[in-house]
């Protein structure tokens, strides 16, 4: 999966969580939660979906590393390499 | 024989529109079964029954306006059903109640004007000739851009039900060209109907609350170090799916504190009526605006895991506006959590006939003095809005103190 494919998958997953928002318009450094109005419950659902889609396992202490689109994509890439 | 009437769906609702029967005459039903779907300002509500028996004649047609209290059907015993007891026209003459009749007539006379706008915008029709499908199923299919002719119905005589359409939404492949219009349908509706009707429902409820309930407000702060450490520890041993959120602790701690201070778990209806069961109305905010507070039933009897499961079921259904009638009316108190990255304090408006609302702010790091030392701690502010007709400040204070006690000892939850 290249970076663009990862990004498209992330956007699709975010759209499932917040169907009435436009995750494709997120800037690399925007806070995903604040920009999309996602609450803690939605975030948890997103992490569940993300782990499933990319076959990774995101521990709770890493939640701080996935706050923006840029950091999220970096994080997924690094976890997929492991 | 039990008369089954349209239940009240909250202080702010007088009528709905019947959109689907989920049963047919002769069906055997149990307590808690869903017999119909009624569209209200709070979305499409699944109407439950609280008796066991056999469904009699269905006395309302699809799209009929259903004022609260309208006779919908009868629930017969086995023997009544066997003797072929005709569910009489006599009963029908008695109902709907007079006011309802008048309302119905007015609605007919005034035509469109008297009919509240549907909660979901009506899409351009898709031809569905000679296909057996409920009006609701047809509408959802049209909204989602689903070809209803490709769906296999599971209803009576192969009729397509809402459930079939919803399943098709996830399974039916869509050509790319349709993707755009499908996505557009997921955007905030350009029509104002959902938001407007929801806003009106909230306006009615809070205005009544503000008019009738003399509120008093209390506030306390909790050092959440212990609770958060307990959560982190618990979550470490769990897969993502099973992780708990702080809000589960709030709900459980509230329920436990209500066991100790039962006056807060009550309705005000010509006096204080304490409620035996603890059903916590949990405020869910909708992204398109508005809130809805479905009940988490028997919250005091559930483990934190069970509560998390309940929330995972309730929140998406609340956002999709697909709740059950009992979830709209059973709450004995309301809990609202603003979540992280928000303000610390909120003083809410009580949802009548309840007598209290507990507000949890975002957890913030703050200076915290203890044993003569000052340190930085994650601090949660809890506020209580309570009905002064029902309780006094000392009761409210006792309740918040209990709540705090439980959050300081999360292992007790």
Tab-separated table of C-alpha atoms in Angstrom:
chain	number	residue	atom	x	y	z
A	1	UNK	CA	0.000	0.000	0.000
A	2	UNK	CA	1.550	3.353	-0.956
A	3	UNK	CA	1.000	6.596	0.894
A	4	UNK	CA	-1.843	7.740	-1.357
A	5	UNK	CA	-3.677	4.437	-0.893
A	6	UNK	CA	-3.242	4.661	2.862
A	7	UNK	CA	-4.593	8.209	2.790
A	8	UNK	CA	-7.623	7.224	0.705
A	9	UNK	CA	-8.372	4.354	3.097
A	10	UNK	CA	-8.073	6.694	6.092
A	11	UNK	CA	-10.454	9.159	4.435
A	12	UNK	CA	-12.939	6.392	3.741
A	13	UNK	CA	-12.780	5.226	7.375
A	14	UNK	CA	-13.193	8.782	8.666
A	15	UNK	CA	-16.189	9.219	6.404
A	16	UNK	CA	-17.779	6.129	7.895
A	17	UNK	CA	-17.320	7.614	11.361
A	18	UNK	CA	-18.419	11.136	10.452
A	19	UNK	CA	-20.526	10.749	7.299
A	20	UNK	CA	-21.611	14.377	7.326
A	21	UNK	CA	-18.062	15.763	7.259
A	22	UNK	CA	-15.422	16.189	4.538
A	23	UNK	CA	-12.238	14.449	5.686
A	24	UNK	CA	-10.723	14.851	2.199
A	25	UNK	CA	-10.438	18.558	2.918
A	26	UNK	CA	-8.250	18.002	5.998
A	27	UNK	CA	-4.917	19.819	5.801
A	28	UNK	CA	-1.849	17.786	6.859
A	29	UNK	CA	-1.518	19.652	10.170
A	30	UNK	CA	-5.206	20.069	11.058
A	31	UNK	CA	-6.318	18.325	14.222
A	32	UNK	CA	-8.510	15.532	12.885
A	33	UNK	CA	-10.769	15.433	15.915
A	34	UNK	CA	-11.332	19.152	16.169
A	35	UNK	CA	-11.776	19.742	12.451
A	36	UNK	CA	-14.260	16.910	11.989
A	37	UNK	CA	-15.993	17.322	15.358
A	38	UNK	CA	-15.165	13.763	16.361
A	39	UNK	CA	-15.698	12.823	20.024
A	40	UNK	CA	-13.897	10.224	22.123
A	41	UNK	CA	-16.420	7.562	21.199
A	42	UNK	CA	-15.937	8.194	17.460
A	43	UNK	CA	-12.150	8.177	17.909
A	44	UNK	CA	-12.299	4.760	19.490
A	45	UNK	CA	-14.447	3.473	16.623
A	46	UNK	CA	-11.956	4.938	14.190
A	47	UNK	CA	-8.981	3.231	15.859
A	48	UNK	CA	-10.861	-0.096	15.780
A	49	UNK	CA	-11.553	0.335	12.053
A	50	UNK	CA	-8.014	1.546	11.337
A	51	UNK	CA	-6.403	-1.408	13.117
A	52	UNK	CA	-8.615	-3.764	11.152
A	53	UNK	CA	-8.018	-2.101	7.787
A	54	UNK	CA	-4.225	-1.946	8.100
A	55	UNK	CA	-3.674	-5.046	10.226
A	56	UNK	CA	-1.979	-3.069	12.970
A	57	UNK	CA	-2.446	-2.812	16.728
A	58	UNK	CA	-2.612	0.697	18.184
A	59	UNK	CA	-2.031	0.858	21.943
A	60	UNK	CA	-3.808	3.571	23.917
A	61	UNK	CA	-0.562	5.391	24.710
A	62	UNK	CA	-0.070	6.029	20.978
A	63	UNK	CA	-3.327	7.996	20.591
A	64	UNK	CA	-1.291	11.193	20.964
A	65	UNK	CA	0.680	10.276	17.834
A	66	UNK	CA	-2.298	10.200	15.514
A	67	UNK	CA	-3.831	13.620	15.998
A	68	UNK	CA	-3.233	15.102	12.516
A	69	UNK	CA	-3.468	13.603	9.039
A	70	UNK	CA	0.291	13.925	8.603
A	71	UNK	CA	1.167	12.220	11.879
A	72	UNK	CA	-1.540	9.595	11.381
A	73	UNK	CA	-0.179	8.578	7.952
A	74	UNK	CA	3.376	8.454	9.332
A	75	UNK	CA	2.182	6.340	12.215
A	76	UNK	CA	0.317	3.848	10.019
A	77	UNK	CA	3.296	3.481	7.675
A	78	UNK	CA	5.671	2.828	10.554
A	79	UNK	CA	3.333	0.275	12.155
A	80	UNK	CA	2.786	-1.538	8.866
A	81	UNK	CA	6.527	-1.955	8.419
A	82	UNK	CA	6.745	-3.763	11.762
B	1	UNK	CA	-57.256	-8.327	25.622
B	2	UNK	CA	-55.029	-5.319	26.053
B	3	UNK	CA	-55.511	-2.100	24.146
B	4	UNK	CA	-52.279	-0.937	22.653
B	5	UNK	CA	-52.106	2.821	22.352
B	6	UNK	CA	-49.464	5.107	20.940
B	7	UNK	CA	-47.114	5.754	23.879
B	8	UNK	CA	-45.899	9.203	24.871
B	9	UNK	CA	-42.388	9.751	23.591
B	10	UNK	CA	-41.376	12.546	25.902
B	11	UNK	CA	-42.517	15.850	27.283
B	12	UNK	CA	-42.095	17.556	23.956
B	13	UNK	CA	-43.969	15.221	21.632
B	14	UNK	CA	-47.672	15.065	20.815
B	15	UNK	CA	-47.923	13.000	17.657
B	16	UNK	CA	-46.000	11.062	15.061
B	17	UNK	CA	-46.639	9.424	11.698
B	18	UNK	CA	-46.948	5.656	11.339
B	19	UNK	CA	-44.322	4.594	8.808
B	20	UNK	CA	-44.203	0.823	9.114
B	21	UNK	CA	-45.970	-2.033	10.846
B	22	UNK	CA	-43.459	-4.645	11.904
B	23	UNK	CA	-46.175	-7.170	12.786
B	24	UNK	CA	-49.326	-8.494	11.174
B	25	UNK	CA	-52.572	-9.707	12.774
B	26	UNK	CA	-52.052	-13.125	14.370
B	27	UNK	CA	-48.345	-12.620	15.098
B	28	UNK	CA	-47.193	-13.763	18.507
B	29	UNK	CA	-45.344	-11.034	20.375
B	30	UNK	CA	-43.312	-10.884	23.562
B	31	UNK	CA	-42.511	-8.109	25.987
B	32	UNK	CA	-40.050	-5.687	24.414
B	33	UNK	CA	-40.865	-6.660	20.810
B	34	UNK	CA	-41.088	-3.866	18.266
B	35	UNK	CA	-44.433	-3.661	16.547
B	36	UNK	CA	-44.206	-0.465	14.518
B	37	UNK	CA	-42.047	2.432	13.422
B	38	UNK	CA	-43.317	5.942	13.984
B	39	UNK	CA	-41.654	9.029	12.599
B	40	UNK	CA	-41.301	11.875	15.101
B	41	UNK	CA	-39.239	15.009	15.557
B	42	UNK	CA	-36.643	12.732	17.098
B	43	UNK	CA	-36.369	10.500	14.076
B	44	UNK	CA	-37.958	7.156	13.344
B	45	UNK	CA	-38.784	5.527	16.645
B	46	UNK	CA	-39.301	1.811	17.094
B	47	UNK	CA	-42.441	1.321	19.144
B	48	UNK	CA	-42.188	-1.493	21.682
B	49	UNK	CA	-44.909	-3.457	23.448
B	50	UNK	CA	-44.912	-4.383	27.094
B	51	UNK	CA	-47.299	-7.318	26.995
B	52	UNK	CA	-47.219	-10.781	25.574
B	53	UNK	CA	-49.900	-12.146	23.279
B	54	UNK	CA	-51.294	-12.220	19.775
B	55	UNK	CA	-51.600	-9.123	17.625
B	56	UNK	CA	-55.178	-8.226	16.702
B	57	UNK	CA	-56.374	-6.118	13.811
B	58	UNK	CA	-54.066	-3.244	12.862
B	59	UNK	CA	-56.167	-0.131	13.313
B	60	UNK	CA	-53.942	2.407	11.581
B	61	UNK	CA	-52.705	2.723	8.039
B	62	UNK	CA	-49.175	3.540	6.950
B	63	UNK	CA	-48.576	7.321	6.991
B	64	UNK	CA	-51.510	7.941	9.369
B	65	UNK	CA	-50.901	10.673	11.898
B	66	UNK	CA	-50.727	9.077	15.350
B	67	UNK	CA	-51.409	11.395	18.288
B	68	UNK	CA	-50.192	10.063	21.641
B	69	UNK	CA	-52.918	7.822	23.101
B	70	UNK	CA	-54.352	6.631	19.771
B	71	UNK	CA	-55.454	2.989	19.784
B	72	UNK	CA	-53.093	1.185	17.425
B	73	UNK	CA	-54.038	-2.468	17.867
B	74	UNK	CA	-55.103	-5.019	20.482
B	75	UNK	CA	-52.980	-7.651	22.114
B	76	UNK	CA	-55.068	-10.788	22.500
B	77	UNK	CA	-54.618	-13.858	24.675
B	78	UNK	CA	-54.206	-17.275	22.993
B	79	UNK	CA	-57.844	-18.154	23.662
B	80	UNK	CA	-59.160	-14.834	22.382
B	81	UNK	CA	-57.133	-15.284	19.230
B	82	UNK	CA	-58.368	-18.897	18.829
B	83	UNK	CA	-62.023	-18.044	19.185
B	84	UNK	CA	-61.444	-15.635	16.359
B	85	UNK	CA	-62.557	-12.758	18.510
B	86	UNK	CA	-63.205	-9.893	16.215
B	87	UNK	CA	-61.423	-6.842	17.466
B	88	UNK	CA	-64.433	-4.711	17.385
B	89	UNK	CA	-65.517	-1.736	15.503
B	90	UNK	CA	-67.071	-0.656	18.804
B	91	UNK	CA	-63.652	-0.004	20.240
B	92	UNK	CA	-62.726	1.762	17.107
B	93	UNK	CA	-65.648	4.108	17.543
B	94	UNK	CA	-64.302	5.135	20.918
B	95	UNK	CA	-60.916	5.981	19.505
B	96	UNK	CA	-58.908	7.904	18.540
B	97	UNK	CA	-59.731	10.216	21.453
B	98	UNK	CA	-61.696	13.341	20.675
B	99	UNK	CA	-58.772	15.702	20.600
B	100	UNK	CA	-57.041	13.388	18.224
B	101	UNK	CA	-60.064	13.335	15.944
B	102	UNK	CA	-60.150	17.077	15.867
B	103	UNK	CA	-56.457	17.215	15.166
B	104	UNK	CA	-56.879	14.677	12.403
B	105	UNK	CA	-59.663	16.717	10.811
B	106	UNK	CA	-57.716	19.903	11.080
B	107	UNK	CA	-54.771	18.187	9.530
B	108	UNK	CA	-56.904	17.028	6.641
B	109	UNK	CA	-58.463	20.441	6.109
B	110	UNK	CA	-55.221	22.294	6.299
B	111	UNK	CA	-53.578	19.664	4.143
B	112	UNK	CA	-49.864	20.101	3.672
B	113	UNK	CA	-49.656	23.087	5.987
B	114	UNK	CA	-50.680	21.104	9.064
B	115	UNK	CA	-48.297	18.285	8.317
B	116	UNK	CA	-44.889	18.757	9.891
B	117	UNK	CA	-42.108	18.434	7.374
B	118	UNK	CA	-40.743	14.884	7.267
B	119	UNK	CA	-37.627	14.435	9.388
B	120	UNK	CA	-35.697	13.229	6.376
B	121	UNK	CA	-35.761	15.183	3.142
B	122	UNK	CA	-37.765	13.521	0.424
B	123	UNK	CA	-35.542	12.556	-2.462
B	124	UNK	CA	-36.515	12.442	-6.108
B	125	UNK	CA	-38.712	9.375	-6.518
B	126	UNK	CA	-37.294	6.216	-8.041
B	127	UNK	CA	-39.873	4.195	-9.946
B	128	UNK	CA	-40.788	1.173	-7.859
B	129	UNK	CA	-43.834	-0.195	-9.651
B	130	UNK	CA	-44.986	-3.687	-8.836
B	131	UNK	CA	-42.445	-4.087	-6.075
B	132	UNK	CA	-43.763	-4.958	-2.654
B	133	UNK	CA	-41.974	-2.679	-0.221
B	134	UNK	CA	-42.979	-0.626	2.765
B	135	UNK	CA	-43.131	3.133	2.122
B	136	UNK	CA	-40.281	3.546	4.579
B	137	UNK	CA	-38.141	1.012	2.740
B	138	UNK	CA	-38.871	2.737	-0.570
B	139	UNK	CA	-37.940	6.087	0.810
B	140	UNK	CA	-34.682	4.942	2.377
B	141	UNK	CA	-33.764	3.147	-0.832
B	142	UNK	CA	-34.414	6.296	-2.835
B	143	UNK	CA	-32.398	8.418	-0.431
B	144	UNK	CA	-29.444	6.106	-0.525
B	145	UNK	CA	-29.593	5.645	-4.282
B	146	UNK	CA	-30.275	1.926	-3.933
B	147	UNK	CA	-32.079	0.059	-6.703
B	148	UNK	CA	-34.968	-1.470	-4.812
B	149	UNK	CA	-35.749	-3.920	-7.606
B	150	UNK	CA	-32.496	-5.744	-6.833
B	151	UNK	CA	-33.381	-6.309	-3.182
B	152	UNK	CA	-34.827	-9.581	-1.967
B	153	UNK	CA	-37.586	-8.891	0.558
B	154	UNK	CA	-37.793	-10.710	3.878
B	155	UNK	CA	-41.148	-9.288	4.974
B	156	UNK	CA	-44.633	-10.802	4.573
B	157	UNK	CA	-45.074	-12.207	1.034
B	158	UNK	CA	-41.562	-11.166	0.141
B	159	UNK	CA	-42.172	-7.497	0.854
B	160	UNK	CA	-39.047	-5.400	1.181
B	161	UNK	CA	-38.575	-3.932	4.650
B	162	UNK	CA	-36.405	-1.168	5.975
B	163	UNK	CA	-33.947	-3.765	7.281
B	164	UNK	CA	-33.561	-5.292	3.809
B	165	UNK	CA	-32.769	-1.883	2.342
B	166	UNK	CA	-30.283	-1.082	5.076
B	167	UNK	CA	-28.520	-4.361	4.459
B	168	UNK	CA	-28.494	-3.598	0.752
B	169	UNK	CA	-26.860	-0.244	1.458
B	170	UNK	CA	-23.815	-2.074	2.745
B	171	UNK	CA	-23.792	-4.904	0.185
B	172	UNK	CA	-25.199	-3.547	-3.095
B	173	UNK	CA	-22.325	-2.453	-5.339
B	174	UNK	CA	-22.695	1.053	-6.702
B	175	UNK	CA	-21.319	2.208	-10.001
B	176	UNK	CA	-18.687	4.933	-9.583
B	177	UNK	CA	-20.919	7.532	-11.196
B	178	UNK	CA	-23.445	6.964	-8.449
B	179	UNK	CA	-20.825	7.297	-5.765
B	180	UNK	CA	-20.853	11.055	-6.006
B	181	UNK	CA	-24.589	11.360	-5.530
B	182	UNK	CA	-24.465	8.819	-2.702
B	183	UNK	CA	-21.776	10.817	-0.969
B	184	UNK	CA	-23.752	13.979	-1.550
B	185	UNK	CA	-26.683	12.363	0.213
B	186	UNK	CA	-24.474	11.899	3.265
B	187	UNK	CA	-23.683	15.597	3.464
B	188	UNK	CA	-25.562	17.885	5.835
B	189	UNK	CA	-28.958	18.221	4.264
B	190	UNK	CA	-29.503	21.398	2.332
B	191	UNK	CA	-33.156	21.142	3.357
B	192	UNK	CA	-33.716	22.406	6.845
B	193	UNK	CA	-36.250	19.827	7.934
B	194	UNK	CA	-34.310	17.466	10.243
B	195	UNK	CA	-32.443	20.191	12.036
B	196	UNK	CA	-35.489	22.425	12.205
B	197	UNK	CA	-37.896	19.881	13.637
B	198	UNK	CA	-35.256	18.678	16.087
B	199	UNK	CA	-34.568	22.282	17.102
B	200	UNK	CA	-38.277	22.857	17.673
B	201	UNK	CA	-38.496	19.749	19.870
B	202	UNK	CA	-35.531	20.905	21.940
B	203	UNK	CA	-36.954	24.428	22.118
B	204	UNK	CA	-40.243	23.101	23.466
B	205	UNK	CA	-38.563	20.919	26.095
B	206	UNK	CA	-36.094	23.498	27.407
B	207	UNK	CA	-38.676	26.287	27.401
B	208	UNK	CA	-40.999	24.149	29.478
B	209	UNK	CA	-38.123	23.245	31.777
B	210	UNK	CA	-37.090	26.851	32.217
B	211	UNK	CA	-40.681	27.929	32.815
B	212	UNK	CA	-41.613	25.216	35.285
B	213	UNK	CA	-38.458	24.035	37.034
B	214	UNK	CA	-36.741	26.231	39.625
B	215	UNK	CA	-33.186	25.037	39.008
B	216	UNK	CA	-30.344	25.196	41.500
B	217	UNK	CA	-26.747	24.480	40.574
B	218	UNK	CA	-23.827	22.888	42.425
B	219	UNK	CA	-20.328	22.126	41.312
B	220	UNK	CA	-17.399	20.058	42.521
B	221	UNK	CA	-13.939	19.057	41.267
B	222	UNK	CA	-12.333	15.641	41.244
B	223	UNK	CA	-8.675	14.735	40.905
B	224	UNK	CA	-8.937	12.098	38.180
B	225	UNK	CA	-5.401	10.690	38.588
B	226	UNK	CA	-6.624	7.460	40.164
B	227	UNK	CA	-9.521	6.938	37.759
B	228	UNK	CA	-7.372	7.600	34.685
B	229	UNK	CA	-4.589	5.330	35.955
B	230	UNK	CA	-7.163	2.597	36.555
B	231	UNK	CA	-8.520	3.091	33.010
B	232	UNK	CA	-5.069	2.990	31.411
B	233	UNK	CA	-4.263	-0.145	33.319
B	234	UNK	CA	-7.544	-1.830	32.423
B	235	UNK	CA	-7.280	-0.826	28.766
B	236	UNK	CA	-3.737	-2.140	28.435
B	237	UNK	CA	-5.042	-5.663	28.807
B	238	UNK	CA	-7.766	-5.162	26.231
B	239	UNK	CA	-8.008	-5.135	22.462
B	240	UNK	CA	-8.988	-1.779	20.977
B	241	UNK	CA	-12.561	-2.959	20.568
B	242	UNK	CA	-12.985	-3.603	24.272
B	243	UNK	CA	-11.332	-0.461	25.603
B	244	UNK	CA	-13.274	1.686	28.032
B	245	UNK	CA	-13.748	5.436	27.800
B	246	UNK	CA	-13.839	7.755	30.852
B	247	UNK	CA	-17.498	8.422	30.152
B	248	UNK	CA	-18.337	4.851	31.193
B	249	UNK	CA	-16.964	5.654	34.644
B	250	UNK	CA	-19.099	8.806	34.762
B	251	UNK	CA	-22.255	6.855	33.964
B	252	UNK	CA	-21.502	4.075	36.429
B	253	UNK	CA	-20.443	6.450	39.213
B	254	UNK	CA	-23.640	8.471	38.691
B	255	UNK	CA	-25.728	5.305	38.911
B	256	UNK	CA	-23.984	4.191	42.108
B	257	UNK	CA	-24.364	7.633	43.679
B	258	UNK	CA	-28.084	7.560	42.826
B	259	UNK	CA	-28.415	4.329	44.791
B	260	UNK	CA	-27.129	6.251	47.813
B	261	UNK	CA	-29.188	9.414	47.149
B	262	UNK	CA	-32.419	8.145	45.572
B	263	UNK	CA	-34.162	11.526	45.678
B	264	UNK	CA	-32.152	12.534	42.613
B	265	UNK	CA	-33.434	9.509	40.689
B	266	UNK	CA	-36.991	10.704	40.357
B	267	UNK	CA	-39.672	12.437	38.349
B	268	UNK	CA	-41.613	15.492	39.436
B	269	UNK	CA	-45.284	14.997	38.699
B	270	UNK	CA	-47.472	16.692	41.309
B	271	UNK	CA	-44.858	15.734	43.854
B	272	UNK	CA	-41.641	13.793	44.014
B	273	UNK	CA	-41.917	10.301	42.573
B	274	UNK	CA	-38.818	8.289	43.315
B	275	UNK	CA	-37.984	5.733	40.653
B	276	UNK	CA	-36.951	2.226	41.586
B	277	UNK	CA	-34.915	1.622	38.454
B	278	UNK	CA	-31.989	3.779	37.432
B	279	UNK	CA	-32.170	4.649	33.736
B	280	UNK	CA	-29.583	7.218	32.740
B	281	UNK	CA	-30.407	9.503	29.833
B	282	UNK	CA	-27.114	9.984	28.037
B	283	UNK	CA	-26.812	13.103	25.908
B	284	UNK	CA	-25.591	12.420	22.379
B	285	UNK	CA	-24.883	15.455	20.245
B	286	UNK	CA	-25.750	15.182	16.579
B	287	UNK	CA	-23.253	16.566	14.111
B	288	UNK	CA	-25.903	18.403	12.154
B	289	UNK	CA	-26.989	20.135	15.354
B	290	UNK	CA	-29.274	19.156	18.178
B	291	UNK	CA	-29.048	16.586	20.909
B	292	UNK	CA	-30.882	13.463	21.918
B	293	UNK	CA	-30.635	11.661	25.259
B	294	UNK	CA	-31.533	7.965	25.020
B	295	UNK	CA	-31.813	5.941	28.221
B	296	UNK	CA	-29.173	3.483	29.339
B	297	UNK	CA	-31.451	1.081	31.180
B	298	UNK	CA	-30.568	-0.225	34.659
B	299	UNK	CA	-27.176	1.446	34.604
B	300	UNK	CA	-26.512	0.601	38.273
B	301	UNK	CA	-26.827	-3.125	37.579
B	302	UNK	CA	-24.437	-3.159	34.624
B	303	UNK	CA	-20.680	-3.658	34.653
B	304	UNK	CA	-18.429	-1.075	33.039
B	305	UNK	CA	-18.021	-3.501	30.100
B	306	UNK	CA	-21.762	-3.818	29.668
B	307	UNK	CA	-22.150	-0.042	29.823
B	308	UNK	CA	-19.501	0.425	27.135
B	309	UNK	CA	-21.347	-2.085	24.984
B	310	UNK	CA	-24.621	-0.242	25.556
B	311	UNK	CA	-23.014	3.052	24.551
B	312	UNK	CA	-21.518	1.505	21.424
B	313	UNK	CA	-25.013	0.429	20.464
B	314	UNK	CA	-26.879	3.577	21.552
B	315	UNK	CA	-24.636	6.352	20.201
B	316	UNK	CA	-24.690	5.315	16.526
B	317	UNK	CA	-28.431	4.600	16.714
B	318	UNK	CA	-29.055	7.991	18.335
B	319	UNK	CA	-27.021	9.691	15.588
B	320	UNK	CA	-28.951	7.798	12.932
B	321	UNK	CA	-32.127	8.772	14.849
B	322	UNK	CA	-33.213	5.184	15.232
B	323	UNK	CA	-34.176	4.716	18.845
B	324	UNK	CA	-36.781	2.659	20.639
B	325	UNK	CA	-39.746	4.200	22.414
B	326	UNK	CA	-38.550	3.059	25.861
B	327	UNK	CA	-35.183	4.694	25.262
B	328	UNK	CA	-36.884	8.038	24.729
B	329	UNK	CA	-39.094	8.052	27.788
B	330	UNK	CA	-37.618	5.918	30.557
B	331	UNK	CA	-34.733	8.125	31.716
B	332	UNK	CA	-34.769	8.991	35.410
B	333	UNK	CA	-31.839	11.440	35.247
B	334	UNK	CA	-29.667	12.934	32.487
B	335	UNK	CA	-25.885	12.740	32.164
B	336	UNK	CA	-24.011	14.936	29.747
B	337	UNK	CA	-20.297	14.755	29.079
B	338	UNK	CA	-18.678	17.467	27.012
B	339	UNK	CA	-15.577	15.395	26.336
B	340	UNK	CA	-11.928	16.392	26.199
B	341	UNK	CA	-10.665	19.586	24.608
B	342	UNK	CA	-13.764	21.452	25.650
B	343	UNK	CA	-14.846	23.736	28.490
B	344	UNK	CA	-14.597	22.621	32.105
B	345	UNK	CA	-18.069	23.401	33.361
B	346	UNK	CA	-21.612	23.248	32.111
B	347	UNK	CA	-24.858	23.990	33.898
B	348	UNK	CA	-27.538	22.119	32.034
B	349	UNK	CA	-31.288	22.445	31.685
B	350	UNK	CA	-33.230	19.598	33.308
B	351	UNK	CA	-35.353	17.450	30.983
B	352	UNK	CA	-38.818	17.290	32.552
B	353	UNK	CA	-40.219	15.338	34.344
B	354	UNK	CA	-36.732	14.427	35.613
B	355	UNK	CA	-35.388	16.350	38.581
B	356	UNK	CA	-31.653	16.442	37.921
B	357	UNK	CA	-28.945	16.656	35.271
B	358	UNK	CA	-25.265	15.911	35.853
B	359	UNK	CA	-22.693	17.646	33.653
B	360	UNK	CA	-19.122	16.414	33.192
B	361	UNK	CA	-16.649	18.841	31.672
B	362	UNK	CA	-13.387	18.110	29.886
B	363	UNK	CA	-10.515	16.880	32.076
B	364	UNK	CA	-7.928	19.660	32.415
B	365	UNK	CA	-4.558	19.763	34.104
B	366	UNK	CA	-4.837	22.195	37.012
B	367	UNK	CA	-2.918	23.144	40.152
B	368	UNK	CA	-4.264	20.968	42.950
B	369	UNK	CA	-3.569	21.551	46.631
B	370	UNK	CA	-3.525	18.536	48.925
B	371	UNK	CA	-1.937	18.010	52.343
B	372	UNK	CA	-0.303	21.410	52.149
B	373	UNK	CA	1.330	20.659	48.790
B	374	UNK	CA	0.437	21.984	45.363
B	375	UNK	CA	0.816	19.770	42.298
B	376	UNK	CA	-0.560	19.542	38.752
B	377	UNK	CA	-3.413	17.057	38.447
B	378	UNK	CA	-5.940	16.039	35.773
B	379	UNK	CA	-9.055	17.678	37.137
B	380	UNK	CA	-12.661	16.944	36.233
B	381	UNK	CA	-15.398	19.443	37.064
B	382	UNK	CA	-18.797	17.929	37.750
B	383	UNK	CA	-21.871	20.114	37.918
B	384	UNK	CA	-25.370	19.325	39.043
B	385	UNK	CA	-28.534	21.055	37.909
B	386	UNK	CA	-31.366	20.044	40.193
B	387	UNK	CA	-35.050	20.827	40.662
B	388	UNK	CA	-35.512	22.823	43.870
B	389	UNK	CA	-39.117	21.660	44.162
B	390	UNK	CA	-37.835	18.115	44.481
B	391	UNK	CA	-34.625	18.456	46.496
B	392	UNK	CA	-32.529	20.980	48.398
B	393	UNK	CA	-28.888	21.917	48.150
B	394	UNK	CA	-27.905	19.546	50.939
B	395	UNK	CA	-29.271	16.547	49.006
B	396	UNK	CA	-27.543	17.735	45.849
B	397	UNK	CA	-24.305	18.179	47.732
B	398	UNK	CA	-24.584	14.675	49.201
B	399	UNK	CA	-25.130	13.290	45.710
B	400	UNK	CA	-22.067	15.026	44.244
B	401	UNK	CA	-19.962	13.887	47.207
B	402	UNK	CA	-20.995	10.262	46.606
B	403	UNK	CA	-20.280	10.616	42.905
B	404	UNK	CA	-16.829	11.937	43.713
B	405	UNK	CA	-16.228	9.067	46.120
B	406	UNK	CA	-16.850	6.511	43.368
B	407	UNK	CA	-14.614	8.291	40.870
B	408	UNK	CA	-11.856	8.244	43.483
B	409	UNK	CA	-12.321	4.485	43.908
B	410	UNK	CA	-12.835	3.256	40.350
B	411	UNK	CA	-12.254	-0.336	41.430
B	412	UNK	CA	-15.618	-0.127	43.267
B	413	UNK	CA	-17.431	0.553	40.003
